[in-house]
Coordinates of C-alpha atoms in Angstrom, one line a residue:
Chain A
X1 CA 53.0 35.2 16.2
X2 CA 49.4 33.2 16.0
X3 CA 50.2 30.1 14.5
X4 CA 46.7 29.9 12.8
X5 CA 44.5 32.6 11.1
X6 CA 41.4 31.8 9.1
X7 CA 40.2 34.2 6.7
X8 CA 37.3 34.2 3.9
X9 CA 34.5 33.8 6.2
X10 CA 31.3 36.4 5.5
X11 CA 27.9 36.2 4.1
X12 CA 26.1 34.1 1.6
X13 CA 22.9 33.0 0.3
X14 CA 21.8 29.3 0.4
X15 CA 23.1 27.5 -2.3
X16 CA 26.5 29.6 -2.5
X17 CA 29.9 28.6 -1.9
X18 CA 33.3 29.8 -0.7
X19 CA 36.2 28.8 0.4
X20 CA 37.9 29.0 3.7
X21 CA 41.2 29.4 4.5
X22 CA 43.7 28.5 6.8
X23 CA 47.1 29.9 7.3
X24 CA 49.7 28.6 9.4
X25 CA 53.1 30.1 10.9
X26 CA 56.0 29.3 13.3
X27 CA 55.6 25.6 13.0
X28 CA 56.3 22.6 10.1
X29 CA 52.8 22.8 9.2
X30 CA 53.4 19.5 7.1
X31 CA 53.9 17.5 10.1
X32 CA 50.5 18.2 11.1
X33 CA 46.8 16.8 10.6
X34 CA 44.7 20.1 10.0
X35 CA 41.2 19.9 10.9
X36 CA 38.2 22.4 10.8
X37 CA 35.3 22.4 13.8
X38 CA 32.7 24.8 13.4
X39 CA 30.2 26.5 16.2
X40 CA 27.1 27.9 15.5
X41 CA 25.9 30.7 17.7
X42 CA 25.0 29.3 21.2
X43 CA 25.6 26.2 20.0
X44 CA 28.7 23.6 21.0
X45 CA 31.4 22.3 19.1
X46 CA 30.9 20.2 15.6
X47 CA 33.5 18.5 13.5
X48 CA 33.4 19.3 10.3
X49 CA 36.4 16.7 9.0
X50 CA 40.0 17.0 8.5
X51 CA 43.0 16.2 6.4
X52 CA 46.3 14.2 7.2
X53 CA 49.9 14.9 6.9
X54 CA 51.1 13.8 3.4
X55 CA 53.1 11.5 5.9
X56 CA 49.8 9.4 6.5
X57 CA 48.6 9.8 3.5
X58 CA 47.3 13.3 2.8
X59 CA 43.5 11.6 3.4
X60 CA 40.6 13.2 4.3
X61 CA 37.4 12.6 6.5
X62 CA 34.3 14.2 6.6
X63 CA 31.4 14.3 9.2
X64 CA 28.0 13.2 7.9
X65 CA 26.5 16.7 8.0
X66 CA 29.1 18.2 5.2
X67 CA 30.0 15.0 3.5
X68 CA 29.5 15.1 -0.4
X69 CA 29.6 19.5 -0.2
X70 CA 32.6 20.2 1.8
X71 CA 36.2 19.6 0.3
X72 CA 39.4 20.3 2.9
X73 CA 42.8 20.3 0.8
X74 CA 46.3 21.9 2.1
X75 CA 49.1 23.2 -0.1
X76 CA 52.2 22.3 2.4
X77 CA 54.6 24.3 0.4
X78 CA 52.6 27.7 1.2
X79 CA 51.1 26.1 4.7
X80 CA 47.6 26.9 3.9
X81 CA 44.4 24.9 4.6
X82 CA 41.4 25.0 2.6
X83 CA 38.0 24.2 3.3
X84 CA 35.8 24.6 -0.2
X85 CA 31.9 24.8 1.1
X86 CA 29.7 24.1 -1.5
X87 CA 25.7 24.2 -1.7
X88 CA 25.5 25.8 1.9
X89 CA 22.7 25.9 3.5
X90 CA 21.0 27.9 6.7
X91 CA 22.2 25.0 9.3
X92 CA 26.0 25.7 8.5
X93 CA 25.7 29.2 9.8
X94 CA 28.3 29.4 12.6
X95 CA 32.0 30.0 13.2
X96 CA 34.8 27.8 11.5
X97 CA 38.1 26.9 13.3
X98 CA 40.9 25.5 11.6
X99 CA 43.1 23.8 13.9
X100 CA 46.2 21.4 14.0
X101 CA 47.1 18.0 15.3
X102 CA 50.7 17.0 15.1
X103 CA 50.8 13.9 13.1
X104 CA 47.9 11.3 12.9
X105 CA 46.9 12.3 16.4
X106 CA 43.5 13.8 17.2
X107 CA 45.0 16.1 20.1
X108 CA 43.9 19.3 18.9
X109 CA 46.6 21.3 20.3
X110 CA 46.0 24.5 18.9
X111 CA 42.7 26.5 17.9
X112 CA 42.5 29.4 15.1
X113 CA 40.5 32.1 16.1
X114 CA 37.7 31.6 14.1
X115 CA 36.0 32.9 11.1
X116 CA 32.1 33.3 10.9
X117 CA 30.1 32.0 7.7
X118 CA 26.5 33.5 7.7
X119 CA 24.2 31.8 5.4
X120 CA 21.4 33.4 4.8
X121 CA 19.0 34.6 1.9
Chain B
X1 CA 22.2 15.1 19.9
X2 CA 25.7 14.6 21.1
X3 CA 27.3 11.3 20.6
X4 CA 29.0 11.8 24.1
X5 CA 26.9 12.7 27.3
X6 CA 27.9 15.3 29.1
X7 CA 26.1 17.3 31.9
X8 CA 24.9 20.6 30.7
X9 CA 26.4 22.3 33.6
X10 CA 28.3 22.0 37.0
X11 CA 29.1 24.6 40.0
X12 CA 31.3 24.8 43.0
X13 CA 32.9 27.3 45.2
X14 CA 35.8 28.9 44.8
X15 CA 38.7 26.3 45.9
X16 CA 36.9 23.4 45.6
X17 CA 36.9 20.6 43.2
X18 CA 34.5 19.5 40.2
X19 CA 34.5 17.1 38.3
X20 CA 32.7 16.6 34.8
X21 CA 31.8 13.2 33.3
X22 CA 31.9 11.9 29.7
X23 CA 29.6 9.3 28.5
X24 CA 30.2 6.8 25.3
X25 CA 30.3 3.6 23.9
X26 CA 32.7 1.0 23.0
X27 CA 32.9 2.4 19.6
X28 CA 34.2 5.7 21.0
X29 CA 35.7 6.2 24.4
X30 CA 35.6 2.7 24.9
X31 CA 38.6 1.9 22.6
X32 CA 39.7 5.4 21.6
X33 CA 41.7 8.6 23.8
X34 CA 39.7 11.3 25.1
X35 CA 40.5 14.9 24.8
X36 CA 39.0 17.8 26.8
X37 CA 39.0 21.3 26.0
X38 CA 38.6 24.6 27.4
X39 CA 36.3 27.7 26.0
X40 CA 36.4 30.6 27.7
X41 CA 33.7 33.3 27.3
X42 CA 34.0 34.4 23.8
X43 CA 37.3 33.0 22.6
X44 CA 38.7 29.7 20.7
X45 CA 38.8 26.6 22.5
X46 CA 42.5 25.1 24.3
X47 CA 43.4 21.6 24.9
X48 CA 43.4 21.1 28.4
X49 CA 43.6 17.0 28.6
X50 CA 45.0 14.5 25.7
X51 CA 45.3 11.2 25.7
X52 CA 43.1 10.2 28.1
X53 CA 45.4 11.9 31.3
X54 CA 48.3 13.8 29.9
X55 CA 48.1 17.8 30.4
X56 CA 49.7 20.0 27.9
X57 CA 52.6 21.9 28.5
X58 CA 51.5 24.9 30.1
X59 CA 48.3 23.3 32.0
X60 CA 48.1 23.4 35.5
X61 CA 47.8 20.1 37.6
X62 CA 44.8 21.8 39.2
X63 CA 43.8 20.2 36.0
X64 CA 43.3 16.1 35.8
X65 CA 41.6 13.7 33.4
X66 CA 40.5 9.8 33.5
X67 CA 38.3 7.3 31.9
X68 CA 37.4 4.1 32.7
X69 CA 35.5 1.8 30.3
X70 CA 33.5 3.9 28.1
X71 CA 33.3 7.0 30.4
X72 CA 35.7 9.9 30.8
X73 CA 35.8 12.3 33.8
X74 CA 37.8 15.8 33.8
X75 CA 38.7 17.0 37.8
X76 CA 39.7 20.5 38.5
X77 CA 40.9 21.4 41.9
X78 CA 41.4 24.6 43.8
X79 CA 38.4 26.0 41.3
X80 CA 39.4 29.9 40.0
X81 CA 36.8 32.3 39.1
X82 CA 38.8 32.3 35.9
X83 CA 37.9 28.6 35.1
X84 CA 34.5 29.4 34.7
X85 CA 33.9 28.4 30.9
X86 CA 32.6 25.3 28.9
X87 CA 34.4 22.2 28.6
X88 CA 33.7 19.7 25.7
X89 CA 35.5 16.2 25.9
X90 CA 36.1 14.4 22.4
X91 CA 37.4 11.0 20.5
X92 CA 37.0 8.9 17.6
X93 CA 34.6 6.7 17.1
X94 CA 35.7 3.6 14.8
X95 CA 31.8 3.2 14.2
X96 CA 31.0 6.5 12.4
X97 CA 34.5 7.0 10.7
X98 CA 34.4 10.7 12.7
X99 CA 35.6 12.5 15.8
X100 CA 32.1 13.0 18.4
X101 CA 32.5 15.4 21.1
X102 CA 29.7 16.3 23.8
X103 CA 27.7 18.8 24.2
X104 CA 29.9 20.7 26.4
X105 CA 29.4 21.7 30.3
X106 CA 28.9 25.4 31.3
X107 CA 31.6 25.1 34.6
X108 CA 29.8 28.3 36.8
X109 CA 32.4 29.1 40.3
X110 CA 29.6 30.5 42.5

């Protein structure tokens, strides 16, 4: 069982949204911080933000890039994660992993397999 | 541009030992845990190193990490064909209210 699967990714046009999302198995996905990193094509790793446990406070941080467009929420009692992409642009072509952290931690212990969000006119 | 410094790539025989550094600040590695991951060709990346020096369950103590001050180092010893990959290192930084990773180093076991 793959404890993470991300789903929604596909192509857009600048200026378009969608949504991202997350789904977790096998584990108490409340317990754990969910964060999204994105990769764009030959390109390393970028944090895109994340969003704590409800035990911590359900908060959210966002890197600089995304801040103000992107939205990550989770709905514990289906153990989804969101991440709502608003007013996309070319740069945030790439592919999106949602992965956990148990608790407030920032050891990314497990890595979805990716979904890739082309945006391009 | 990276917040943390890494070099873009490293080689060794098979069998030998690398190592890979990780460059910060005080605002980063200085006062925060490092992570390092693992991406091998064409899949997700795996935690190989958390807090700093502590392996996941599951990783081999072929694999080892450290930092000192604001600089990180990963080791890997007895070097398989099969760790041939990128490894990123990553942490908070308290400055920028985000978590900074480098740029990653292409590991190539000649």
């Amino acid at each position: 069982e793959v404890p993470l699967v991300e789903s929604g990714g596909g192509l857009v046009q600048p200026g378009q949204s969608l949504r991202l999302s997350c789904r977790a198995s096998g584990f108490t996905f409340g317990d754990y911080l969910m964060s999204w990193f994105r990769q764009a094509p030959g390109e390393g790793l970028e944090w895109v933000g994340f969003i704590r446990s409800r035990a911590y406070g359900g908060t959210t941080e966002y890197a600089a890039s995304v801040k103000g467009r992107f939205t990550i929420s989770r709905d514990d009692s289906k153990s989804i994660a969101y991440l709502q992409m608003n007013s996309l642009k070319t740069e945030d072509t790439a592919v999106y992993y949602c992965i956990r952290a148990p608790f407030n931690t920032l050891n990314f212990d497990y890595w979805g397999q990716g979904t890739l969000v082309t945006v391009s006119s | 541009q990276s917040v943390l410094t890494q070099p873009p790539s490293v080689s060794a025989a098979p069998g030998q030992k690398v190592t890979i550094s990780c460059s910060g600040a005080s605002s980063n590695i200085g006062n925060n845990d490092v992570s390092w991951y693992q991406q091998l060709p064409g899949t997700a990346p795996k935690l190989l190193i958390y807090d700093n020096n502590k392996r996941p369950s599951g990783i081999p103590d072929r694999f080892s990490g450290s930092k000192s001050g604001s600089s990180a180092t990963l080791g890997i010893t007895g070097l398989q064909t099969g760790d041939e990959a990128d490894y990123y290192c990553g942490t908070w930084d308290s400055s920028l209210s985000a978590v900074v990773f480098g740029g990653g180093t292409k590991l190539t076991v000649l």
